[in-house]
PDB file of C-alpha atoms and ligand atoms in Angstrom:
ATOM      1  CA  MET A   1    -126.639-118.829-241.197  1.00 32.00           C
ATOM      2  CA  LEU A   2    -123.044-118.209-242.186  1.00 36.00           C
ATOM      3  CA  ASP A   3    -123.537-114.522-241.442  1.00 36.00           C
ATOM      4  CA  LYS A   4    -124.478-115.401-237.903  1.00 36.00           C
ATOM      5  CA  LEU A   5    -121.369-117.438-237.448  1.00 36.00           C
ATOM      6  CA  PHE A   6    -118.891-114.920-238.793  1.00 41.00           C
ATOM      7  CA  PHE A   7    -117.747-111.962-236.797  1.00 44.00           C
ATOM      8  CA  ARG A   8    -118.185-108.814-238.831  1.00 43.00           C
ATOM      9  CA  LYS A   9    -116.359-105.677-238.003  1.00 45.00           C
ATOM     10  CA  LYS A  10    -118.429-102.535-238.158  1.00 40.00           C
ATOM     11  CA  SER A  11    -116.853-100.164-240.628  1.00 40.00           C
ATOM     12  CA  HIS A  12    -116.477 -97.198-238.310  1.00 41.00           C
ATOM     13  CA  GLU A  13    -115.671 -98.764-234.975  1.00 43.00           C
ATOM     14  CA  GLN A  14    -113.673-101.640-233.566  1.00 44.00           C
ATOM     15  CA  LYS A  15    -116.540-103.768-232.306  1.00 46.00           C
ATOM     16  CA  TRP A  16    -117.837-107.192-233.223  1.00 49.00           C
ATOM     17  CA  ASP A  17    -121.443-107.500-234.302  1.00 47.00           C
ATOM     18  CA  ILE A  18    -121.752-110.898-232.697  1.00 45.00           C
ATOM     19  CA  ASN A  19    -120.197-111.533-229.352  1.00 54.00           C
ATOM     20  CA  ASP A  20    -120.959-115.235-228.969  1.00 68.00           C
ATOM     21  CA  ASN A  21    -118.320-117.824-229.118  1.00 93.00           C
ATOM     22  CA  ILE A  22    -115.339-115.586-228.636  1.00 97.00           C
ATOM     23  CA  PRO A  23    -112.575-117.699-227.116  1.00 98.00           C
ATOM     24  CA  SER A  24    -112.045-116.577-223.533  1.00 98.00           C
ATOM     25  CA  HIS A  25    -108.449-117.716-223.390  1.00 98.00           C
ATOM     26  CA  VAL A  26    -106.220-117.603-226.455  1.00 98.00           C
ATOM     27  CA  ALA A  27    -102.678-118.972-226.267  1.00 99.00           C
ATOM     28  CA  ILE A  28    -100.132-118.227-228.977  1.00 99.00           C
ATOM     29  CA  ILE A  29     -96.849-119.911-229.836  1.00 99.00           C
ATOM     30  CA  MET A  30     -95.170-116.935-231.472  1.00 99.00           C
ATOM     31  CA  ASP A  31     -92.793-118.644-233.882  1.00 99.00           C
ATOM     32  CA  GLY A  32     -90.805-117.701-236.963  1.00 98.00           C
ATOM     33  CA  ASN A  33     -88.893-114.582-235.932  1.00 98.00           C
ATOM     34  CA  GLY A  34     -85.556-116.069-236.964  1.00 98.00           C
ATOM     35  CA  ARG A  35     -86.809-117.152-240.390  1.00 98.00           C
ATOM     36  CA  TRP A  36     -88.417-113.767-240.938  1.00 99.00           C
ATOM     37  CA  ALA A  37     -85.007-112.133-240.417  1.00 98.00           C
ATOM     38  CA  LYS A  38     -83.145-114.730-242.469  1.00 98.00           C
ATOM     39  CA  LYS A  39     -85.423-114.094-245.441  1.00 98.00           C
ATOM     40  CA  ARG A  40     -84.279-110.469-245.303  1.00 98.00           C
ATOM     41  CA  ALA A  41     -80.616-111.310-244.740  1.00 98.00           C
ATOM     42  CA  MET A  42     -80.889-109.748-241.285  1.00 98.00           C
ATOM     43  CA  PRO A  43     -79.600-111.150-237.967  1.00 98.00           C
ATOM     44  CA  ARG A  44     -82.071-113.326-236.024  1.00 98.00           C
ATOM     45  CA  ILE A  45     -82.352-110.687-233.312  1.00 98.00           C
ATOM     46  CA  ALA A  46     -83.833-108.270-235.849  1.00 98.00           C
ATOM     47  CA  GLY A  47     -86.654-110.796-236.226  1.00 98.00           C
ATOM     48  CA  HIS A  48     -87.208-110.838-232.474  1.00 98.00           C
ATOM     49  CA  HIS A  49     -87.326-107.067-232.427  1.00 98.00           C
ATOM     50  CA  GLU A  50     -89.911-107.034-235.201  1.00 98.00           C
ATOM     51  CA  GLY A  51     -91.842-109.766-233.367  1.00 98.00           C
ATOM     52  CA  MET A  52     -92.134-107.472-230.374  1.00 98.00           C
ATOM     53  CA  LYS A  53     -94.029-104.968-232.514  1.00 98.00           C
ATOM     54  CA  THR A  54     -96.440-107.746-233.463  1.00 98.00           C
ATOM     55  CA  VAL A  55     -96.994-108.464-229.764  1.00 98.00           C
ATOM     56  CA  LYS A  56     -98.135-104.859-229.236  1.00 98.00           C
ATOM     57  CA  LYS A  57    -100.567-105.008-232.173  1.00 98.00           C
ATOM     58  CA  ILE A  58    -101.997-108.370-231.182  1.00 98.00           C
ATOM     59  CA  VAL A  59    -102.431-107.441-227.514  1.00 98.00           C
ATOM     60  CA  LYS A  60    -104.496-104.414-228.513  1.00 98.00           C
ATOM     61  CA  GLU A  61    -106.567-106.377-230.990  1.00 98.00           C
ATOM     62  CA  ALA A  62    -107.190-109.257-228.583  1.00 98.00           C
ATOM     63  CA  ASN A  63    -108.378-106.767-225.987  1.00 98.00           C
ATOM     64  CA  GLN A  64    -110.751-105.152-228.476  1.00 97.00           C
ATOM     65  CA  ILE A  65    -112.163-108.493-229.592  1.00 97.00           C
ATOM     66  CA  GLY A  66    -113.034-109.218-225.979  1.00 97.00           C
ATOM     67  CA  ILE A  67    -110.588-112.035-225.282  1.00 98.00           C
ATOM     68  CA  LYS A  68    -110.222-112.373-221.508  1.00 98.00           C
ATOM     69  CA  VAL A  69    -106.826-114.056-221.281  1.00 98.00           C
ATOM     70  CA  LEU A  70    -104.014-113.918-223.823  1.00 98.00           C
ATOM     71  CA  THR A  71    -101.081-116.221-223.107  1.00 99.00           C
ATOM     72  CA  LEU A  72     -97.981-115.622-225.216  1.00 98.00           C
ATOM     73  CA  TYR A  73     -95.120-118.130-225.394  1.00 98.00           C
ATOM     74  CA  ALA A  74     -92.120-115.835-225.324  1.00 98.00           C
ATOM     75  CA  PHE A  75     -89.249-118.052-224.119  1.00 98.00           C
ATOM     76  CA  SER A  76     -89.182-121.780-223.449  1.00 98.00           C
ATOM     77  CA  THR A  77     -87.089-123.738-220.960  1.00 98.00           C
ATOM     78  CA  GLU A  78     -85.360-125.173-224.052  1.00 98.00           C
ATOM     79  CA  ASN A  79     -84.533-121.804-225.631  1.00 98.00           C
ATOM     80  CA  TRP A  80     -81.436-121.511-223.385  1.00 98.00           C
ATOM     81  CA  LYS A  81     -79.802-123.838-225.921  1.00 98.00           C
ATOM     82  CA  ARG A  82     -79.541-120.941-228.363  1.00 98.00           C
ATOM     83  CA  PRO A  83     -76.381-118.848-228.849  1.00 98.00           C
ATOM     84  CA  ARG A  84     -75.576-116.620-225.886  1.00 98.00           C
ATOM     85  CA  GLU A  85     -75.982-113.443-227.919  1.00 98.00           C
ATOM     86  CA  GLU A  86     -79.519-114.372-228.961  1.00 98.00           C
ATOM     87  CA  VAL A  87     -80.542-115.384-225.430  1.00 98.00           C
ATOM     88  CA  ASP A  88     -79.166-112.108-224.044  1.00 98.00           C
ATOM     89  CA  PHE A  89     -81.169-110.172-226.602  1.00 98.00           C
ATOM     90  CA  LEU A  90     -84.352-112.103-225.837  1.00 98.00           C
ATOM     91  CA  MET A  91     -83.888-111.411-222.120  1.00 98.00           C
ATOM     92  CA  LYS A  92     -83.698-107.679-222.818  1.00 98.00           C
ATOM     93  CA  LEU A  93     -86.903-107.667-224.858  1.00 98.00           C
ATOM     94  CA  PRO A  94     -89.401-107.710-221.945  1.00 97.00           C
ATOM     95  CA  GLY A  95     -87.697-104.595-220.535  1.00 97.00           C
ATOM     96  CA  GLU A  96     -87.786-102.839-223.868  1.00 97.00           C
ATOM     97  CA  PHE A  97     -91.335-103.935-224.587  1.00 97.00           C
ATOM     98  CA  LEU A  98     -92.598-102.757-221.224  1.00 96.00           C
ATOM     99  CA  SER A  99     -90.646 -99.485-221.173  1.00 94.00           C
ATOM    100  CA  THR A 100     -92.516 -98.392-224.283  1.00 95.00           C
ATOM    101  CA  PHE A 101     -95.796-100.239-223.885  1.00 97.00           C
ATOM    102  CA  LEU A 102     -96.586-100.295-220.166  1.00 98.00           C
ATOM    103  CA  PRO A 103     -98.457 -96.934-220.241  1.00 97.00           C
ATOM    104  CA  ASP A 104    -100.693 -98.320-223.006  1.00 97.00           C
ATOM    105  CA  LEU A 105    -101.313-101.499-221.020  1.00 98.00           C
ATOM    106  CA  ILE A 106    -102.275 -99.468-217.976  1.00 97.00           C
ATOM    107  CA  LYS A 107    -104.550 -97.259-220.057  1.00 96.00           C
ATOM    108  CA  GLU A 108    -106.195-100.281-221.660  1.00 97.00           C
ATOM    109  CA  ASN A 109    -106.850-101.904-218.286  1.00 98.00           C
ATOM    110  CA  VAL A 110    -104.688-104.939-219.147  1.00 98.00           C
ATOM    111  CA  GLN A 111    -103.281-107.023-216.294  1.00 98.00           C
ATOM    112  CA  VAL A 112     -99.782-108.437-216.880  1.00 98.00           C
ATOM    113  CA  ARG A 113     -98.767-111.821-215.472  1.00 98.00           C
ATOM    114  CA  ILE A 114     -96.007-114.282-216.160  1.00 98.00           C
ATOM    115  CA  MET A 115     -95.680-118.013-215.895  1.00 98.00           C
ATOM    116  CA  GLY A 116     -92.416-119.908-215.965  1.00 98.00           C
ATOM    117  CA  LYS A 117     -89.293-120.431-213.892  1.00 98.00           C
ATOM    118  CA  LYS A 118     -88.904-116.773-213.061  1.00 97.00           C
ATOM    119  CA  GLU A 119     -86.019-117.170-210.632  1.00 96.00           C
ATOM    120  CA  LEU A 120     -83.701-118.333-213.427  1.00 97.00           C
ATOM    121  CA  LEU A 121     -84.200-115.165-215.460  1.00 98.00           C
ATOM    122  CA  PRO A 122     -81.599-112.364-215.317  1.00 98.00           C
ATOM    123  CA  ILE A 123     -82.259-109.754-212.615  1.00 98.00           C
ATOM    124  CA  HIS A 124     -83.004-106.977-215.125  1.00 98.00           C
ATOM    125  CA  THR A 125     -85.675-109.135-216.787  1.00 98.00           C
ATOM    126  CA  ILE A 126     -87.255-110.003-213.443  1.00 98.00           C
ATOM    127  CA  LYS A 127     -87.292-106.316-212.464  1.00 98.00           C
ATOM    128  CA  ALA A 128     -88.985-105.281-215.705  1.00 98.00           C
ATOM    129  CA  VAL A 129     -91.712-107.894-215.445  1.00 98.00           C
ATOM    130  CA  ASP A 130     -92.225-107.393-211.719  1.00 98.00           C
ATOM    131  CA  GLN A 131     -92.753-103.696-212.281  1.00 98.00           C
ATOM    132  CA  ALA A 132     -95.321-104.399-215.002  1.00 98.00           C
ATOM    133  CA  ILE A 133     -97.099-106.975-212.837  1.00 98.00           C
ATOM    134  CA  HIS A 134     -97.166-104.536-209.920  1.00 98.00           C
ATOM    135  CA  LYS A 135     -98.333-101.532-211.941  1.00 98.00           C
ATOM    136  CA  THR A 136    -101.143-103.445-213.635  1.00 98.00           C
ATOM    137  CA  SER A 137    -102.230-105.610-210.714  1.00 98.00           C
ATOM    138  CA  GLU A 138    -105.365-103.551-210.046  1.00 97.00           C
ATOM    139  CA  ASN A 139    -106.423-103.654-213.699  1.00 98.00           C
ATOM    140  CA  THR A 140    -109.571-105.622-214.330  1.00 97.00           C
ATOM    141  CA  GLY A 141    -109.455-106.081-218.113  1.00 97.00           C
ATOM    142  CA  MET A 142    -107.684-108.660-220.242  1.00 98.00           C
ATOM    143  CA  ILE A 143    -104.984-110.756-218.590  1.00 98.00           C
ATOM    144  CA  LEU A 144    -101.772-110.725-220.618  1.00 98.00           C
ATOM    145  CA  ASN A 145     -99.897-113.804-219.489  1.00 98.00           C
ATOM    146  CA  PHE A 146     -96.313-114.148-220.716  1.00 98.00           C
ATOM    147  CA  ALA A 147     -94.826-117.630-220.721  1.00 98.00           C
ATOM    148  CA  LEU A 148     -91.234-116.765-219.967  1.00 98.00           C
ATOM    149  CA  ASN A 149     -88.745-119.520-219.271  1.00 98.00           C
ATOM    150  CA  TYR A 150     -91.793-121.764-219.377  1.00 98.00           C
ATOM    151  CA  GLY A 151     -91.788-125.497-220.096  1.00 98.00           C
ATOM    152  CA  SER A 152     -94.795-127.688-219.572  1.00 98.00           C
ATOM    153  CA  ARG A 153     -92.842-130.754-218.459  1.00 98.00           C
ATOM    154  CA  ASP A 154     -91.013-128.605-215.926  1.00 98.00           C
ATOM    155  CA  GLU A 155     -94.354-127.221-214.737  1.00 98.00           C
ATOM    156  CA  ILE A 156     -95.834-130.704-214.322  1.00 98.00           C
ATOM    157  CA  THR A 157     -92.655-131.963-212.627  1.00 98.00           C
ATOM    158  CA  GLU A 158     -92.823-129.101-210.119  1.00 98.00           C
ATOM    159  CA  ALA A 159     -96.496-129.833-209.483  1.00 98.00           C
ATOM    160  CA  VAL A 160     -95.743-133.502-208.795  1.00 98.00           C
ATOM    161  CA  ARG A 161     -92.927-132.514-206.437  1.00 98.00           C
ATOM    162  CA  ALA A 162     -95.191-130.105-204.537  1.00 98.00           C
ATOM    163  CA  ILE A 163     -98.000-132.650-204.251  1.00 98.00           C
ATOM    164  CA  ALA A 164     -95.522-135.303-203.086  1.00 98.00           C
ATOM    165  CA  SER A 165     -94.296-133.083-200.297  1.00 98.00           C
ATOM    166  CA  GLU A 166     -97.887-132.342-199.217  1.00 98.00           C
ATOM    167  CA  ILE A 167     -98.423-136.093-199.024  1.00 98.00           C
ATOM    168  CA  LYS A 168     -95.249-136.494-197.010  1.00 98.00           C
ATOM    169  CA  SER A 169     -96.330-133.839-194.542  1.00 98.00           C
ATOM    170  CA  GLY A 170     -99.776-135.400-194.320  1.00 97.00           C
ATOM    171  CA  THR A 171    -101.790-132.497-195.780  1.00 97.00           C
ATOM    172  CA  ILE A 172    -102.923-134.507-198.793  1.00 97.00           C
ATOM    173  CA  ASP A 173    -104.067-138.097-198.820  1.00 97.00           C
ATOM    174  CA  PRO A 174    -103.138-139.872-202.104  1.00 97.00           C
ATOM    175  CA  SER A 175    -106.702-141.151-202.470  1.00 97.00           C
ATOM    176  CA  GLN A 176    -107.940-137.538-202.599  1.00 95.00           C
ATOM    177  CA  ILE A 177    -105.839-136.567-205.612  1.00 97.00           C
ATOM    178  CA  ASN A 178    -107.975-135.732-208.616  1.00 98.00           C
ATOM    179  CA  GLU A 179    -107.649-133.512-211.697  1.00 98.00           C
ATOM    180  CA  SER A 180    -108.483-130.380-209.724  1.00 98.00           C
ATOM    181  CA  THR A 181    -105.685-131.138-207.271  1.00 98.00           C
ATOM    182  CA  ILE A 182    -103.201-131.221-210.133  1.00 98.00           C
ATOM    183  CA  GLU A 183    -104.636-128.052-211.690  1.00 98.00           C
ATOM    184  CA  ARG A 184    -104.155-126.224-208.402  1.00 98.00           C
ATOM    185  CA  TYR A 185    -100.431-126.890-208.560  1.00 98.00           C
ATOM    186  CA  LEU A 186     -99.927-125.805-212.168  1.00 98.00           C
ATOM    187  CA  MET A 187     -98.829-122.280-213.092  1.00 98.00           C
ATOM    188  CA  THR A 188    -102.258-121.693-214.600  1.00 98.00           C
ATOM    189  CA  SER A 189    -104.147-122.443-211.378  1.00 98.00           C
ATOM    190  CA  GLU A 190    -106.014-119.121-211.613  1.00 97.00           C
ATOM    191  CA  LEU A 191    -106.773-119.331-215.324  1.00 98.00           C
ATOM    192  CA  ARG A 192    -109.199-121.361-217.371  1.00 97.00           C
ATOM    193  CA  ASP A 193    -107.694-123.638-220.005  1.00 98.00           C
ATOM    194  CA  PRO A 194    -106.995-122.066-223.408  1.00 98.00           C
ATOM    195  CA  ASP A 195    -109.958-122.321-225.762  1.00 98.00           C
ATOM    196  CA  LEU A 196    -107.832-121.616-228.797  1.00 98.00           C
ATOM    197  CA  LEU A 197    -104.159-122.286-229.497  1.00 99.00           C
ATOM    198  CA  ILE A 198    -102.484-120.463-232.372  1.00 99.00           C
ATOM    199  CA  ARG A 199     -99.030-121.326-233.710  1.00 99.00           C
ATOM    200  CA  THR A 200     -97.365-119.322-236.440  1.00 99.00           C
ATOM    201  CA  SER A 201     -94.566-120.194-238.889  1.00 98.00           C
ATOM    202  CA  GLY A 202     -95.852-123.528-240.191  1.00 98.00           C
ATOM    203  CA  GLU A 203     -94.530-125.727-237.384  1.00 98.00           C
ATOM    204  CA  ILE A 204     -97.147-128.246-236.299  1.00 98.00           C
ATOM    205  CA  ARG A 205     -96.051-129.090-232.766  1.00 98.00           C
ATOM    206  CA  LEU A 206     -96.463-127.937-229.182  1.00 98.00           C
ATOM    207  CA  SER A 207     -92.782-127.537-228.243  1.00 98.00           C
ATOM    208  CA  ASN A 208     -93.463-128.244-224.573  1.00 98.00           C
ATOM    209  CA  PHE A 209     -96.295-125.700-224.270  1.00 99.00           C
ATOM    210  CA  MET A 210     -99.231-126.196-221.881  1.00 99.00           C
ATOM    211  CA  LEU A 211     -99.485-129.956-222.378  1.00 98.00           C
ATOM    212  CA  TRP A 212    -102.073-130.426-219.643  1.00 98.00           C
ATOM    213  CA  GLN A 213    -104.082-127.283-220.346  1.00 98.00           C
ATOM    214  CA  LEU A 214    -104.426-127.826-224.112  1.00 98.00           C
ATOM    215  CA  ALA A 215    -106.101-131.225-223.743  1.00 98.00           C
ATOM    216  CA  TYR A 216    -109.371-130.001-225.290  1.00 98.00           C
ATOM    217  CA  SER A 217    -108.329-126.716-226.924  1.00 98.00           C
ATOM    218  CA  GLU A 218    -108.952-125.917-230.566  1.00 98.00           C
ATOM    219  CA  PHE A 219    -105.736-125.597-232.595  1.00 98.00           C
ATOM    220  CA  TRP A 220    -105.139-123.108-235.392  1.00 98.00           C
ATOM    221  CA  PHE A 221    -101.910-123.236-237.379  1.00 98.00           C
ATOM    222  CA  THR A 222    -100.671-120.781-239.980  1.00 99.00           C
ATOM    223  CA  ASP A 223     -97.579-120.568-242.182  1.00 98.00           C
ATOM    224  CA  VAL A 224     -97.381-116.823-241.495  1.00 99.00           C
ATOM    225  CA  LEU A 225     -94.205-115.909-239.586  1.00 99.00           C
ATOM    226  CA  TRP A 226     -94.821-114.140-236.285  1.00 99.00           C
ATOM    227  CA  PRO A 227     -93.500-110.694-237.376  1.00 99.00           C
ATOM    228  CA  ASP A 228     -96.000-110.820-240.289  1.00 98.00           C
ATOM    229  CA  PHE A 229     -98.932-111.933-238.117  1.00 98.00           C
ATOM    230  CA  SER A 230    -101.591-109.234-238.247  1.00 98.00           C
ATOM    231  CA  GLU A 231    -104.846-108.260-236.587  1.00 98.00           C
ATOM    232  CA  ASP A 232    -106.624-109.819-239.572  1.00 98.00           C
ATOM    233  CA  HIS A 233    -104.940-113.169-238.932  1.00 98.00           C
ATOM    234  CA  LEU A 234    -106.059-113.080-235.309  1.00 98.00           C
ATOM    235  CA  ARG A 235    -109.592-112.263-236.398  1.00 98.00           C
ATOM    236  CA  GLN A 236    -109.516-115.119-238.900  1.00 98.00           C
ATOM    237  CA  ALA A 237    -108.432-117.577-236.202  1.00 98.00           C
ATOM    238  CA  VAL A 238    -111.146-116.322-233.839  1.00 98.00           C
ATOM    239  CA  SER A 239    -113.801-116.552-236.566  1.00 98.00           C
ATOM    240  CA  GLU A 240    -112.810-120.101-237.428  1.00 98.00           C
ATOM    241  CA  TYR A 241    -112.823-121.002-233.758  1.00 98.00           C
ATOM    242  CA  ALA A 242    -116.400-119.711-233.530  1.00 97.00           C
ATOM    243  CA  GLN A 243    -117.488-122.235-236.145  1.00 96.00           C
ATOM    244  CA  ARG A 244    -115.937-125.274-234.530  1.00 97.00           C
ATOM    245  CA  GLY A 245    -118.014-127.753-232.571  1.00 95.00           C
ATOM    246  CA  ARG A 246    -116.376-128.639-229.281  1.00 96.00           C
ATOM    247  CA  ARG A 247    -117.595-131.961-227.981  1.00 96.00           C
ATOM    248  CA  TYR A 248    -115.192-132.905-225.158  1.00 97.00           C
ATOM    249  CA  GLY A 249    -115.752-136.539-225.949  1.00 97.00           C
ATOM    250  CA  GLY A 250    -119.529-136.262-225.773  1.00 97.00           C
ATOM    251  CA  LEU A 251    -122.101-135.744-228.490  1.00 94.00           C
ATOM    252  CA  LYS A 252    -123.204-132.451-229.929  1.00 80.00           C
TER     253      LYS A 252
HETATM  254  C1  IPE B   1     -89.853-117.503-231.980  1.00 95.00           C
HETATM  255  O1  IPE B   1     -89.092-117.346-233.112  1.00 95.00           O
HETATM  256  C2  IPE B   1     -89.301-116.756-230.803  1.00 95.00           C
HETATM  257  C3  IPE B   1     -88.646-117.595-229.801  1.00 95.00           C
HETATM  258  C4  IPE B   1     -88.604-118.894-229.801  1.00 95.00           C
HETATM  259  C5  IPE B   1     -87.988-116.926-228.712  1.00 95.00           C
HETATM  260  P1  IPE B   1     -87.848-118.262-233.416  1.00 95.00           P
HETATM  261  O2  IPE B   1     -86.628-117.605-232.884  1.00 95.00           O
HETATM  262  O3  IPE B   1     -88.047-119.641-232.933  1.00 95.00           O
HETATM  263  O4  IPE B   1     -87.817-118.231-234.996  1.00 95.00           O
HETATM  264  P2  IPE B   1     -87.485-119.431-235.970  1.00 95.00           P
HETATM  265  O5  IPE B   1     -88.349-120.575-235.587  1.00 95.00           O
HETATM  266  O6  IPE B   1     -86.025-119.744-235.786  1.00 95.00           O
HETATM  267  O7  IPE B   1     -87.789-118.889-237.341  1.00 95.00           O
HETATM  268  C1  IPE B   2     -91.337-122.470-229.234  1.00 95.00           C
HETATM  269  O1  IPE B   2     -90.656-122.148-230.386  1.00 95.00           O
HETATM  270  C2  IPE B   2     -90.983-121.509-228.134  1.00 95.00           C
HETATM  271  C3  IPE B   2     -91.443-120.141-228.307  1.00 95.00           C
HETATM  272  C4  IPE B   2     -92.174-119.683-229.295  1.00 95.00           C
HETATM  273  C5  IPE B   2     -91.055-119.232-227.259  1.00 95.00           C
HETATM  274  P1  IPE B   2     -89.275-122.849-230.758  1.00 95.00           P
HETATM  275  O2  IPE B   2     -88.833-122.225-232.038  1.00 95.00           O
HETATM  276  O3  IPE B   2     -88.333-122.779-229.617  1.00 95.00           O
HETATM  277  O4  IPE B   2     -89.705-124.362-230.966  1.00 95.00           O
HETATM  278  P2  IPE B   2     -89.000-125.543-231.755  1.00 95.00           P
HETATM  279  O5  IPE B   2     -87.592-125.623-231.292  1.00 95.00           O
HETATM  280  O6  IPE B   2     -89.061-125.175-233.212  1.00 95.00           O
HETATM  281  O7  IPE B   2     -89.817-126.743-231.444  1.00 95.00           O
HETATM  282 MG1   MG B   3     -88.834-121.293-233.751  1.00 95.00          MG
END
């Protein structure tokens, strides 16, 4: 029985024996870069740089597992509070990441997207992500969705504002508003809700991440710092997810 529930990797190829119960959408709060660097007496930005390497590994592994959507929390609407030097570095990372990794993403049929307040990002960051979105837009494989300058309260606020103006112009009647209406105005309108949320670094909180969308997601927390997060950790999270019973308020 247990054998059936666990994913087993074949020794000679990167395939799962059992394909059931793989989470379609995995969202990750990639946390702990700063502490990783501090432990090594390195500047925080060195941790972010190392974290970028983890992103490459995990994207490839997620694609091989058969995950359909991978959402990565890369920069929150609250992260602007950090020192200027750190923010500047973080804003350069998408460009650096994509300049080295975009050919791989294209080859692996991955489609890049972003969600967040894009217009407030520096021009060079917008250019880098726009180019990646454009060059991968025809890809039909895994969606790699970066949450960049993303905040869930901001997202919900914007949705409320948009719905209010539709009401004002008469295109929506308040009595027609239901959950699907709200979902249509969120940044995830084209995506299903995450099945599995992973947060690294031992923090047990959401930090303003996908508050609406995570209503019935399975959570998986680890003390491992993001730069140390490996393919094996992802596989462990996915295996544990496969054994959980999701009830959505009903009975099994
Ligand atoms: C996560 O690592 C990356 C971002 C938030 C951009 P942190 O920078 O938050 O690392 P810690 O939490 O300080 O260790
Ligand atoms: C959440 O991590 C944001 C990202 C991972 C991008 P933070 O490190 O910013 O969260 P808090 O401040 O510890 O809640
Ligand atoms: Mg943190």
